[in-house]
Amino acid sequence: MKALILVGGYGTRLRPLTLSYPKPLVEFCNKPMVLHQIEALAAVSVTEVILAVGYRPQVMDDFLQQQQKKLGIKITVSREEEPMGTAGPLKLAQPLLDDGEPFFVLNSDVTCRFPLADMIAAHKKHGGMGTILLTKADEPSKFGIVLYDAASMRVSAFREKPTEWVGNMANAGVYLLSPSVLQRIEMRPTSIEREVFPALAADGLLYAHELTGHWADVGQPKDYLIGMCMHLQAMRLENDAQLATGPTFIGNVLVDPSARIGSGCRIGPDVVIGANCVIEHGVRLKRSTLLPGCHVKSHTWIASSIIGWGCIIGSWVRIENTSVLGEDVVVHDEVLVNGGIVLPHKSVSEPILQPTVVL
Ligand code: GDD
Ligand code: MG
């Protein structure tokens, strides 16, 4: 069985992190986003994953070579000369993708406990051309909304980002498609959500599969942090032994084994500390991710923020309110960063009092 992951787009909503790495390689809960997906696919015997890439393929290539070996799964890159949308890449990759069997398609920025085995079973049972995973949405206008019959699960309509209320069951960005769908896609930039799914639904060939657990699109900082909390809680419910234990930690905390944490820190709830981070004594961290290689000096407070690779944060600093620091940022001692979006390699010596982008 094969799968295609849609990895196009510049990940602008996750800047400044995506100025250093393509979005799929940004770590989410200490693992590159795309690796969460590749591992889930490998677990249901997917043998080949095709990455439909439109951005910085060379960085991806190196990473993928390593993963191929580790996971024993073939990873191929399908490159686009121009952005092909969300359906065009499937047509472009048809020679790689079509082996006569149904295949998975995933958006690269979604996280959940992928119920792929259940989707395979449902797809076989209903005999339609496509099965799409659904999750309940609080803000339906941000998603593709699906109308379907709750008994047969057959989809009657698919509306991408509707401006009026039609329902709240949203496309979760995970599909299982029969190869015959490829015949319905033209070789041009085109949208699966605006062109392919509405037509399949009109022909009664599309079916829905409801997700029961958590789900998040982690393509922007606010949602990244919400998704992180959900993911850590899912690990808690599964009694995952990787979660940190001991008097330093509150609630769900994930610490890479190579990170070093000083005395008298209070860490949690909902914190992820990446590889080779150094946290000095008396530091307070909550609801934040520290990407690999950060150094946080003594008595600093960080809440609801993402700290990029290799940042150096001084002593008695306060960082909060969905601040995102790019790679290799230095924050001087005693500085306040309130909702600061700081570009890579910057040095912050003056307080950031209001949410601002520091260029
Ligand atoms: N290869 C390639 N080429 N991939 C692309 C392109 C392109 O031109 N454009 C977008 N993608 C990829 C993105 O990288 C992402 O993984 C996926 O296609 C969806 O694009 P987004 O830009 O993230 O779309 P969205 O979040 O606004 O909406 C989509 O996801 C929602 C769930 O998060 C839609 O599929 C909605 O229907 C869905 O509800
Ligand atoms: Mg998205």
mmCIF file of C-alpha atoms and ligand atoms in Angstrom:
data_model
loop_
_atom_site.group_PDB
_atom_site.id
_atom_site.type_symbol
_atom_site.label_atom_id
_atom_site.label_comp_id
_atom_site.label_asym_id
_atom_site.label_seq_id
_atom_site.Cartn_x
_atom_site.Cartn_y
_atom_site.Cartn_z
ATOM 1 C CA MET A 1 0.000 0.000 0.000
ATOM 2 C CA LYS A 2 1.203 3.531 -0.792
ATOM 3 C CA ALA A 3 0.573 7.019 0.582
ATOM 4 C CA LEU A 4 1.080 10.600 -0.543
ATOM 5 C CA ILE A 5 1.696 13.489 1.843
ATOM 6 C CA LEU A 6 0.944 17.009 0.606
ATOM 7 C CA VAL A 7 3.959 19.062 1.620
ATOM 8 C CA GLY A 8 3.577 22.147 -0.548
ATOM 9 C CA GLY A 9 3.259 25.706 0.552
ATOM 10 C CA TYR A 10 5.842 27.875 2.259
ATOM 11 C CA GLY A 11 4.446 27.414 5.760
ATOM 12 C CA THR A 12 4.157 31.200 6.073
ATOM 13 C CA ARG A 13 1.769 30.942 9.020
ATOM 14 C CA LEU A 14 4.461 29.141 11.025
ATOM 15 C CA ARG A 15 7.154 31.759 10.416
ATOM 16 C CA PRO A 16 9.735 32.431 11.746
ATOM 17 C CA LEU A 17 10.284 28.690 12.336
ATOM 18 C CA THR A 18 9.728 27.852 8.658
ATOM 19 C CA LEU A 19 12.439 30.345 7.657
ATOM 20 C CA SER A 20 14.923 27.752 8.951
ATOM 21 C CA TYR A 21 13.232 24.447 8.071
ATOM 22 C CA PRO A 22 10.311 23.372 5.874
ATOM 23 C CA LYS A 23 7.172 22.924 7.968
ATOM 24 C CA PRO A 24 7.151 19.105 7.874
ATOM 25 C CA LEU A 25 10.601 19.061 9.473
ATOM 26 C CA VAL A 26 9.706 21.386 12.352
ATOM 27 C CA GLU A 27 9.591 19.227 15.467
ATOM 28 C CA PHE A 28 6.206 18.747 17.099
ATOM 29 C CA CYS A 29 6.455 16.990 20.471
ATOM 30 C CA ASN A 30 10.112 16.211 19.796
ATOM 31 C CA LYS A 31 9.598 14.628 16.392
ATOM 32 C CA PRO A 32 9.455 16.250 12.936
ATOM 33 C CA MET A 33 5.787 16.729 12.054
ATOM 34 C CA VAL A 34 5.985 14.519 9.001
ATOM 35 C CA LEU A 35 7.574 11.723 10.987
ATOM 36 C CA HIS A 36 4.447 11.350 13.163
ATOM 37 C CA GLN A 37 2.597 10.666 9.916
ATOM 38 C CA ILE A 38 5.183 8.417 8.303
ATOM 39 C CA GLU A 39 5.321 6.272 11.444
ATOM 40 C CA ALA A 40 1.518 5.930 11.501
ATOM 41 C CA LEU A 41 1.557 4.913 7.829
ATOM 42 C CA ALA A 42 4.353 2.408 8.384
ATOM 43 C CA ALA A 43 2.306 0.864 11.221
ATOM 44 C CA VAL A 44 -0.504 -0.101 8.796
ATOM 45 C CA SER A 45 1.932 -1.682 6.339
ATOM 46 C CA VAL A 46 2.303 1.235 3.961
ATOM 47 C CA THR A 47 5.510 0.387 2.115
ATOM 48 C CA GLU A 48 6.038 3.567 0.128
ATOM 49 C CA VAL A 49 5.371 7.213 0.994
ATOM 50 C CA ILE A 50 5.468 9.855 -1.716
ATOM 51 C CA LEU A 51 6.058 13.391 -0.556
ATOM 52 C CA ALA A 52 4.551 15.964 -2.898
ATOM 53 C CA VAL A 53 6.993 18.795 -2.327
ATOM 54 C CA GLY A 54 7.068 22.287 -3.688
ATOM 55 C CA TYR A 55 9.548 23.906 -1.314
ATOM 56 C CA ARG A 56 13.231 23.389 -0.393
ATOM 57 C CA PRO A 57 13.386 19.758 -1.489
ATOM 58 C CA GLN A 58 17.128 19.437 -0.816
ATOM 59 C CA VAL A 59 16.724 19.811 2.984
ATOM 60 C CA MET A 60 13.906 17.284 2.868
ATOM 61 C CA ASP A 61 16.013 14.845 0.869
ATOM 62 C CA ASP A 62 18.754 14.496 3.490
ATOM 63 C CA PHE A 63 16.230 13.950 6.253
ATOM 64 C CA LEU A 64 14.283 11.414 4.221
ATOM 65 C CA GLN A 65 17.333 9.352 3.370
ATOM 66 C CA GLN A 66 17.924 8.875 7.105
ATOM 67 C CA GLN A 67 14.283 7.988 7.801
ATOM 68 C CA GLN A 68 14.076 5.450 4.971
ATOM 69 C CA LYS A 69 16.809 3.436 6.576
ATOM 70 C CA LYS A 70 15.415 3.768 10.110
ATOM 71 C CA LEU A 71 11.799 2.853 9.311
ATOM 72 C CA GLY A 72 12.343 0.403 6.480
ATOM 73 C CA ILE A 73 9.846 2.276 4.308
ATOM 74 C CA LYS A 74 10.509 3.690 0.853
ATOM 75 C CA ILE A 75 10.203 7.484 0.685
ATOM 76 C CA THR A 76 10.053 9.153 -2.703
ATOM 77 C CA VAL A 77 9.859 12.856 -3.446
ATOM 78 C CA SER A 78 7.578 14.141 -6.198
ATOM 79 C CA ARG A 79 8.684 17.671 -7.088
ATOM 80 C CA GLU A 80 6.490 20.412 -8.489
ATOM 81 C CA GLU A 81 7.808 23.116 -10.773
ATOM 82 C CA GLU A 82 4.773 25.253 -9.889
ATOM 83 C CA PRO A 83 2.334 24.810 -6.975
ATOM 84 C CA MET A 84 -0.189 22.184 -8.113
ATOM 85 C CA GLY A 85 -2.724 22.731 -5.324
ATOM 86 C CA THR A 86 -4.076 19.817 -3.313
ATOM 87 C CA ALA A 87 -5.242 17.541 -6.192
ATOM 88 C CA GLY A 88 -2.730 18.370 -8.957
ATOM 89 C CA PRO A 89 0.111 16.710 -7.014
ATOM 90 C CA LEU A 90 -1.801 13.396 -7.035
ATOM 91 C CA LYS A 91 -2.047 13.480 -10.834
ATOM 92 C CA LEU A 92 1.605 14.449 -11.125
ATOM 93 C CA ALA A 93 2.600 11.517 -8.903
ATOM 94 C CA GLN A 94 0.234 9.039 -10.613
ATOM 95 C CA PRO A 95 3.057 6.912 -12.087
ATOM 96 C CA LEU A 96 4.520 6.504 -8.592
ATOM 97 C CA LEU A 97 1.201 6.214 -6.758
ATOM 98 C CA ASP A 98 -1.014 4.001 -8.879
ATOM 99 C CA ASP A 99 -0.381 0.311 -8.209
ATOM 100 C CA GLY A 100 -4.050 -0.630 -8.542
ATOM 101 C CA GLU A 101 -4.605 -0.452 -4.752
ATOM 102 C CA PRO A 102 -6.236 2.301 -2.653
ATOM 103 C CA PHE A 103 -3.731 4.826 -1.249
ATOM 104 C CA PHE A 104 -3.683 7.330 1.620
ATOM 105 C CA VAL A 105 -3.404 11.089 1.138
ATOM 106 C CA LEU A 106 -2.478 13.299 4.110
ATOM 107 C CA ASN A 107 -2.177 17.027 4.641
ATOM 108 C CA SER A 108 1.246 17.530 6.196
ATOM 109 C CA ASP A 109 0.140 19.822 9.041
ATOM 110 C CA VAL A 110 -2.474 17.689 10.791
ATOM 111 C CA THR A 111 -1.929 15.717 13.952
ATOM 112 C CA CYS A 112 -4.082 13.042 15.603
ATOM 113 C CA ARG A 113 -3.892 9.369 16.456
ATOM 114 C CA PHE A 114 -4.369 8.443 12.796
ATOM 115 C CA PRO A 115 -7.084 5.707 12.682
ATOM 116 C CA LEU A 116 -5.707 4.335 9.429
ATOM 117 C CA ALA A 117 -6.545 0.669 10.014
ATOM 118 C CA ASP A 118 -10.193 1.609 10.691
ATOM 119 C CA MET A 119 -10.265 3.660 7.495
ATOM 120 C CA ILE A 120 -8.978 0.715 5.466
ATOM 121 C CA ALA A 121 -11.740 -1.502 6.908
ATOM 122 C CA ALA A 122 -14.428 1.140 6.222
ATOM 123 C CA HIS A 123 -13.189 1.728 2.674
ATOM 124 C CA LYS A 124 -13.383 -1.989 1.847
ATOM 125 C CA LYS A 125 -16.858 -2.223 3.331
ATOM 126 C CA HIS A 126 -18.576 0.717 1.598
ATOM 127 C CA GLY A 127 -16.991 0.130 -1.824
ATOM 128 C CA GLY A 128 -16.944 3.845 -2.776
ATOM 129 C CA MET A 129 -14.024 5.714 -4.324
ATOM 130 C CA GLY A 130 -12.965 7.705 -1.289
ATOM 131 C CA THR A 131 -13.040 7.709 2.528
ATOM 132 C CA ILE A 132 -12.341 10.961 4.303
ATOM 133 C CA LEU A 133 -11.609 11.404 7.976
ATOM 134 C CA LEU A 134 -13.800 13.906 9.826
ATOM 135 C CA THR A 135 -13.384 15.830 13.031
ATOM 136 C CA LYS A 136 -15.697 18.232 14.816
ATOM 137 C CA ALA A 137 -14.772 21.892 14.181
ATOM 138 C CA ASP A 138 -15.390 24.871 16.457
ATOM 139 C CA GLU A 139 -14.822 27.303 13.587
ATOM 140 C CA PRO A 140 -16.268 25.575 10.488
ATOM 141 C CA SER A 141 -15.334 28.470 8.184
ATOM 142 C CA LYS A 142 -11.640 27.512 8.517
ATOM 143 C CA PHE A 143 -12.195 23.990 7.151
ATOM 144 C CA GLY A 144 -13.793 21.822 4.516
ATOM 145 C CA ILE A 145 -17.263 20.973 5.831
ATOM 146 C CA VAL A 146 -18.819 17.635 5.017
ATOM 147 C CA LEU A 147 -22.515 16.752 4.924
ATOM 148 C CA TYR A 148 -23.255 13.049 5.144
ATOM 149 C CA ASP A 149 -25.827 10.461 6.090
ATOM 150 C CA ALA A 150 -25.085 9.189 9.599
ATOM 151 C CA ALA A 151 -26.390 5.681 8.852
ATOM 152 C CA SER A 152 -24.639 4.927 5.562
ATOM 153 C CA MET A 153 -21.819 7.494 6.082
ATOM 154 C CA ARG A 154 -22.256 8.479 2.447
ATOM 155 C CA VAL A 155 -21.220 12.088 1.789
ATOM 156 C CA SER A 156 -23.838 14.255 0.088
ATOM 157 C CA ALA A 157 -21.860 17.515 -0.121
ATOM 158 C CA PHE A 158 -18.380 18.919 0.500
ATOM 159 C CA ARG A 159 -18.038 22.689 1.021
ATOM 160 C CA GLU A 160 -14.539 24.133 1.391
ATOM 161 C CA LYS A 161 -14.343 27.027 3.905
ATOM 162 C CA PRO A 162 -18.067 27.842 3.803
ATOM 163 C CA THR A 163 -18.967 31.432 4.632
ATOM 164 C CA GLU A 164 -22.403 30.403 5.887
ATOM 165 C CA TRP A 165 -23.242 27.712 8.434
ATOM 166 C CA VAL A 166 -23.752 24.318 6.781
ATOM 167 C CA GLY A 167 -22.502 22.011 9.519
ATOM 168 C CA ASN A 168 -19.529 21.436 11.797
ATOM 169 C CA MET A 169 -18.051 18.105 10.721
ATOM 170 C CA ALA A 170 -14.758 19.052 9.102
ATOM 171 C CA ASN A 171 -12.351 17.409 6.730
ATOM 172 C CA ALA A 172 -9.423 16.320 8.926
ATOM 173 C CA GLY A 173 -7.012 16.191 5.979
ATOM 174 C CA VAL A 174 -6.641 12.386 5.843
ATOM 175 C CA TYR A 175 -8.088 10.426 2.906
ATOM 176 C CA LEU A 176 -8.077 6.896 1.553
ATOM 177 C CA LEU A 177 -8.702 6.968 -2.199
ATOM 178 C CA SER A 178 -9.170 4.307 -4.843
ATOM 179 C CA PRO A 179 -6.906 4.706 -7.881
ATOM 180 C CA SER A 180 -9.936 5.444 -10.094
ATOM 181 C CA VAL A 181 -10.049 8.893 -8.441
ATOM 182 C CA LEU A 182 -6.878 9.751 -10.396
ATOM 183 C CA GLN A 183 -8.892 9.540 -13.622
ATOM 184 C CA ARG A 184 -11.023 12.405 -12.341
ATOM 185 C CA ILE A 185 -8.083 14.770 -11.781
ATOM 186 C CA GLU A 186 -6.643 16.873 -14.580
ATOM 187 C CA MET A 187 -2.915 17.621 -14.945
ATOM 188 C CA ARG A 188 -3.048 21.236 -13.782
ATOM 189 C CA PRO A 189 -3.039 23.146 -10.492
ATOM 190 C CA THR A 190 -6.311 22.081 -8.890
ATOM 191 C CA SER A 191 -7.952 21.712 -5.494
ATOM 192 C CA ILE A 192 -9.129 18.376 -4.140
ATOM 193 C CA GLU A 193 -11.447 20.230 -1.763
ATOM 194 C CA ARG A 194 -13.036 22.573 -4.306
ATOM 195 C CA GLU A 195 -13.148 20.360 -7.392
ATOM 196 C CA VAL A 196 -12.634 16.644 -6.746
ATOM 197 C CA PHE A 197 -14.549 16.046 -3.502
ATOM 198 C CA PRO A 198 -17.682 18.024 -4.438
ATOM 199 C CA ALA A 199 -17.924 16.021 -7.689
ATOM 200 C CA LEU A 200 -17.321 12.675 -5.954
ATOM 201 C CA ALA A 201 -19.963 13.568 -3.348
ATOM 202 C CA ALA A 202 -22.468 14.517 -6.058
ATOM 203 C CA ASP A 203 -21.920 11.089 -7.641
ATOM 204 C CA GLY A 204 -22.397 9.325 -4.277
ATOM 205 C CA LEU A 205 -18.866 7.902 -4.300
ATOM 206 C CA LEU A 206 -17.444 9.580 -1.203
ATOM 207 C CA TYR A 207 -17.776 8.272 2.364
ATOM 208 C CA ALA A 208 -16.982 9.745 5.775
ATOM 209 C CA HIS A 209 -15.170 8.253 8.739
ATOM 210 C CA GLU A 210 -15.479 10.013 12.093
ATOM 211 C CA LEU A 211 -12.440 10.545 14.287
ATOM 212 C CA THR A 212 -13.090 9.975 17.979
ATOM 213 C CA GLY A 213 -9.893 11.290 19.592
ATOM 214 C CA HIS A 214 -8.127 14.656 19.443
ATOM 215 C CA TRP A 215 -7.186 16.434 16.221
ATOM 216 C CA ALA A 216 -5.366 19.655 15.369
ATOM 217 C CA ASP A 217 -4.007 21.487 12.344
ATOM 218 C CA VAL A 218 -0.680 22.660 13.741
ATOM 219 C CA GLY A 219 0.190 24.979 10.850
ATOM 220 C CA GLN A 220 0.191 28.149 12.977
ATOM 221 C CA PRO A 221 1.682 28.984 16.396
ATOM 222 C CA LYS A 222 -1.551 29.232 18.392
ATOM 223 C CA ASP A 223 -2.834 25.928 17.032
ATOM 224 C CA TYR A 224 0.615 24.358 17.358
ATOM 225 C CA LEU A 225 0.461 24.965 21.114
ATOM 226 C CA ILE A 226 -3.139 23.716 21.361
ATOM 227 C CA GLY A 227 -2.139 20.608 19.365
ATOM 228 C CA MET A 228 0.863 20.093 21.662
ATOM 229 C CA CYS A 229 -1.398 20.067 24.755
ATOM 230 C CA MET A 230 -3.729 17.557 23.089
ATOM 231 C CA HIS A 231 -0.888 15.322 21.974
ATOM 232 C CA LEU A 232 0.668 15.273 25.460
ATOM 233 C CA GLN A 233 -2.713 14.447 26.993
ATOM 234 C CA ALA A 234 -3.127 11.579 24.506
ATOM 235 C CA MET A 235 0.287 10.307 25.616
ATOM 236 C CA ARG A 236 -0.921 10.541 29.231
ATOM 237 C CA LEU A 237 -4.071 8.518 28.487
ATOM 238 C CA GLU A 238 -1.913 5.874 26.830
ATOM 239 C CA ASN A 239 0.346 5.799 29.934
ATOM 240 C CA ASP A 240 3.283 6.699 27.732
ATOM 241 C CA ALA A 241 6.480 6.128 29.709
ATOM 242 C CA GLN A 242 8.204 8.956 27.843
ATOM 243 C CA LEU A 243 6.360 11.596 29.906
ATOM 244 C CA ALA A 244 8.530 13.141 32.604
ATOM 245 C CA THR A 245 8.040 12.224 36.254
ATOM 246 C CA GLY A 246 9.362 13.728 39.479
ATOM 247 C CA PRO A 247 8.925 16.775 41.704
ATOM 248 C CA THR A 248 10.175 19.242 39.037
ATOM 249 C CA PHE A 249 7.309 18.444 36.678
ATOM 250 C CA ILE A 250 3.622 19.391 36.740
ATOM 251 C CA GLY A 251 1.093 17.679 34.468
ATOM 252 C CA ASN A 252 2.186 16.476 31.038
ATOM 253 C CA VAL A 253 5.807 17.213 30.185
ATOM 254 C CA LEU A 254 8.033 15.649 27.535
ATOM 255 C CA VAL A 255 11.795 16.041 27.899
ATOM 256 C CA ASP A 256 14.342 14.680 25.463
ATOM 257 C CA PRO A 257 16.749 12.397 27.351
ATOM 258 C CA SER A 258 19.724 14.525 26.225
ATOM 259 C CA ALA A 259 18.331 17.739 27.789
ATOM 260 C CA ARG A 260 19.764 18.948 31.109
ATOM 261 C CA ILE A 261 17.601 20.569 33.773
ATOM 262 C CA GLY A 262 18.970 22.469 36.762
ATOM 263 C CA SER A 263 17.755 22.447 40.355
ATOM 264 C CA GLY A 264 14.663 24.227 41.633
ATOM 265 C CA CYS A 265 12.867 24.424 38.264
ATOM 266 C CA ARG A 266 9.072 24.155 37.919
ATOM 267 C CA ILE A 267 8.149 22.715 34.555
ATOM 268 C CA GLY A 268 4.621 22.141 33.302
ATOM 269 C CA PRO A 269 1.891 21.628 32.615
ATOM 270 C CA ASP A 270 2.210 21.060 28.877
ATOM 271 C CA VAL A 271 5.869 21.559 28.095
ATOM 272 C CA VAL A 272 8.117 19.945 25.488
ATOM 273 C CA ILE A 273 11.894 20.259 25.849
ATOM 274 C CA GLY A 274 13.932 19.229 22.815
ATOM 275 C CA ALA A 275 17.268 17.474 22.424
ATOM 276 C CA ASN A 276 20.372 19.053 23.966
ATOM 277 C CA CYS A 277 18.478 21.886 25.669
ATOM 278 C CA VAL A 278 20.054 23.271 28.823
ATOM 279 C CA ILE A 279 17.737 24.671 31.471
ATOM 280 C CA GLU A 280 19.539 26.361 34.339
ATOM 281 C CA HIS A 281 18.271 26.513 37.925
ATOM 282 C CA GLY A 282 15.035 28.147 39.050
ATOM 283 C CA VAL A 283 13.434 28.290 35.608
ATOM 284 C CA ARG A 284 9.624 28.259 35.229
ATOM 285 C CA LEU A 285 8.192 26.799 32.015
ATOM 286 C CA LYS A 286 4.570 26.213 31.097
ATOM 287 C CA ARG A 287 2.581 25.452 27.947
ATOM 288 C CA SER A 288 5.587 25.884 25.675
ATOM 289 C CA THR A 289 7.880 24.047 23.296
ATOM 290 C CA LEU A 290 11.640 24.493 23.369
ATOM 291 C CA LEU A 291 13.104 23.213 20.110
ATOM 292 C CA PRO A 292 16.465 21.417 20.221
ATOM 293 C CA GLY A 293 19.597 23.139 21.470
ATOM 294 C CA CYS A 294 18.081 25.988 23.509
ATOM 295 C CA HIS A 295 19.841 27.378 26.552
ATOM 296 C CA VAL A 296 17.601 28.985 29.181
ATOM 297 C CA LYS A 297 19.486 30.762 31.955
ATOM 298 C CA SER A 298 18.468 30.891 35.608
ATOM 299 C CA HIS A 299 15.163 32.306 36.948
ATOM 300 C CA THR A 300 13.570 32.801 33.553
ATOM 301 C CA TRP A 301 9.840 32.396 32.948
ATOM 302 C CA ILE A 302 8.444 31.101 29.637
ATOM 303 C CA ALA A 303 4.723 30.546 29.035
ATOM 304 C CA SER A 304 2.595 29.810 25.916
ATOM 305 C CA SER A 305 5.521 30.261 23.528
ATOM 306 C CA ILE A 306 7.711 28.416 21.032
ATOM 307 C CA ILE A 307 11.463 28.849 21.347
ATOM 308 C CA GLY A 308 13.408 28.031 18.161
ATOM 309 C CA TRP A 309 16.539 25.921 17.725
ATOM 310 C CA GLY A 310 19.634 27.041 19.569
ATOM 311 C CA CYS A 311 18.169 30.161 21.197
ATOM 312 C CA ILE A 312 19.972 31.612 24.186
ATOM 313 C CA ILE A 313 17.606 33.096 26.740
ATOM 314 C CA GLY A 314 19.172 35.169 29.515
ATOM 315 C CA SER A 315 18.443 35.191 33.250
ATOM 316 C CA TRP A 316 15.267 36.678 34.731
ATOM 317 C CA VAL A 317 13.690 36.925 31.272
ATOM 318 C CA ARG A 318 9.910 36.696 30.822
ATOM 319 C CA ILE A 319 8.557 35.331 27.520
ATOM 320 C CA GLU A 320 4.804 34.840 27.065
ATOM 321 C CA ASN A 321 1.625 35.308 25.023
ATOM 322 C CA THR A 322 2.329 33.132 21.950
ATOM 323 C CA SER A 323 5.808 34.495 21.390
ATOM 324 C CA VAL A 324 7.719 32.602 18.703
ATOM 325 C CA LEU A 325 11.490 32.946 18.553
ATOM 326 C CA GLY A 326 13.226 31.853 15.360
ATOM 327 C CA GLU A 327 16.435 29.857 15.230
ATOM 328 C CA ASP A 328 19.470 31.187 17.133
ATOM 329 C CA VAL A 329 17.831 34.204 18.789
ATOM 330 C CA VAL A 330 19.534 35.711 21.826
ATOM 331 C CA VAL A 331 17.393 37.354 24.524
ATOM 332 C CA HIS A 332 19.346 39.469 26.993
ATOM 333 C CA ASP A 333 18.933 39.242 30.785
ATOM 334 C CA GLU A 334 15.747 40.617 32.397
ATOM 335 C CA VAL A 335 14.002 41.395 29.089
ATOM 336 C CA LEU A 336 10.217 40.971 28.674
ATOM 337 C CA VAL A 337 8.942 39.415 25.434
ATOM 338 C CA ASN A 338 5.136 39.694 25.204
ATOM 339 C CA GLY A 339 3.795 38.128 21.997
ATOM 340 C CA GLY A 340 7.028 38.758 20.102
ATOM 341 C CA ILE A 341 7.602 37.060 16.753
ATOM 342 C CA VAL A 342 11.381 37.234 16.418
ATOM 343 C CA LEU A 343 13.202 36.390 13.196
ATOM 344 C CA PRO A 344 16.184 34.011 13.220
ATOM 345 C CA HIS A 345 19.616 35.193 14.440
ATOM 346 C CA LYS A 346 18.255 38.361 16.129
ATOM 347 C CA SER A 347 19.373 39.698 19.443
ATOM 348 C CA VAL A 348 16.676 41.116 21.719
ATOM 349 C CA SER A 349 17.951 43.603 24.289
ATOM 350 C CA GLU A 350 14.897 45.891 24.622
ATOM 351 C CA PRO A 351 11.541 44.732 26.023
ATOM 352 C CA ILE A 352 8.786 43.751 23.583
ATOM 353 C CA LEU A 353 5.725 45.128 25.372
ATOM 354 C CA GLN A 354 3.061 44.430 22.719
ATOM 355 C CA PRO A 355 2.694 41.596 20.193
ATOM 356 C CA THR A 356 5.113 42.663 17.409
ATOM 357 C CA VAL A 357 7.243 41.148 14.678
ATOM 358 C CA VAL A 358 10.951 41.815 15.243
ATOM 359 C CA LEU A 359 12.677 42.000 11.854
HETATM 360 N N1 GDD B 1 2.397 19.663 -2.952
HETATM 361 C C1 GDD B 1 1.594 20.680 -2.670
HETATM 362 N N2 GDD B 1 1.402 21.657 -3.616
HETATM 363 N N3 GDD B 1 0.978 20.717 -1.462
HETATM 364 C C2 GDD B 1 0.178 21.771 -1.198
HETATM 365 C C3 GDD B 1 -0.039 22.822 -2.117
HETATM 366 C C4 GDD B 1 0.615 22.747 -3.400
HETATM 367 O O1 GDD B 1 0.459 23.601 -4.272
HETATM 368 N N4 GDD B 1 -0.872 23.725 -1.532
HETATM 369 C C5 GDD B 1 -1.148 23.250 -0.301
HETATM 370 N N5 GDD B 1 -0.494 22.087 -0.083
HETATM 371 C C6 GDD B 1 -0.513 21.251 1.113
HETATM 372 C C7 GDD B 1 -0.190 21.994 2.403
HETATM 373 O O2 GDD B 1 1.195 21.959 2.681
HETATM 374 C C8 GDD B 1 -0.976 21.202 3.427
HETATM 375 O O3 GDD B 1 -0.255 20.066 3.864
HETATM 376 C C9 GDD B 1 -2.192 20.724 2.651
HETATM 377 O O4 GDD B 1 -1.836 20.799 1.258
HETATM 378 C C10 GDD B 1 -3.441 21.578 2.907
HETATM 379 O O5 GDD B 1 -3.133 22.933 2.653
HETATM 380 P P1 GDD B 1 -3.360 24.058 3.767
HETATM 381 O O6 GDD B 1 -2.912 25.337 3.166
HETATM 382 O O7 GDD B 1 -2.777 23.648 5.073
HETATM 383 O O8 GDD B 1 -4.931 24.061 3.800
HETATM 384 P P2 GDD B 1 -5.919 24.437 5.007
HETATM 385 O O9 GDD B 1 -5.355 24.061 6.322
HETATM 386 O O10 GDD B 1 -6.331 25.865 4.830
HETATM 387 O O11 GDD B 1 -7.198 23.506 4.655
HETATM 388 C C11 GDD B 1 -7.049 22.127 4.415
HETATM 389 O O12 GDD B 1 -6.896 21.428 5.628
HETATM 390 C C12 GDD B 1 -8.052 21.452 6.501
HETATM 391 C C13 GDD B 1 -7.676 20.616 7.702
HETATM 392 O O13 GDD B 1 -6.589 21.167 8.350
HETATM 393 C C14 GDD B 1 -8.270 21.602 3.639
HETATM 394 O O14 GDD B 1 -7.981 20.269 3.253
HETATM 395 C C15 GDD B 1 -9.534 21.642 4.499
HETATM 396 O O15 GDD B 1 -10.605 21.046 3.804
HETATM 397 C C16 GDD B 1 -9.289 20.881 5.788
HETATM 398 O O16 GDD B 1 -10.444 20.984 6.628
HETATM 399 MG MG MG B 2 -3.522 23.440 7.017
#
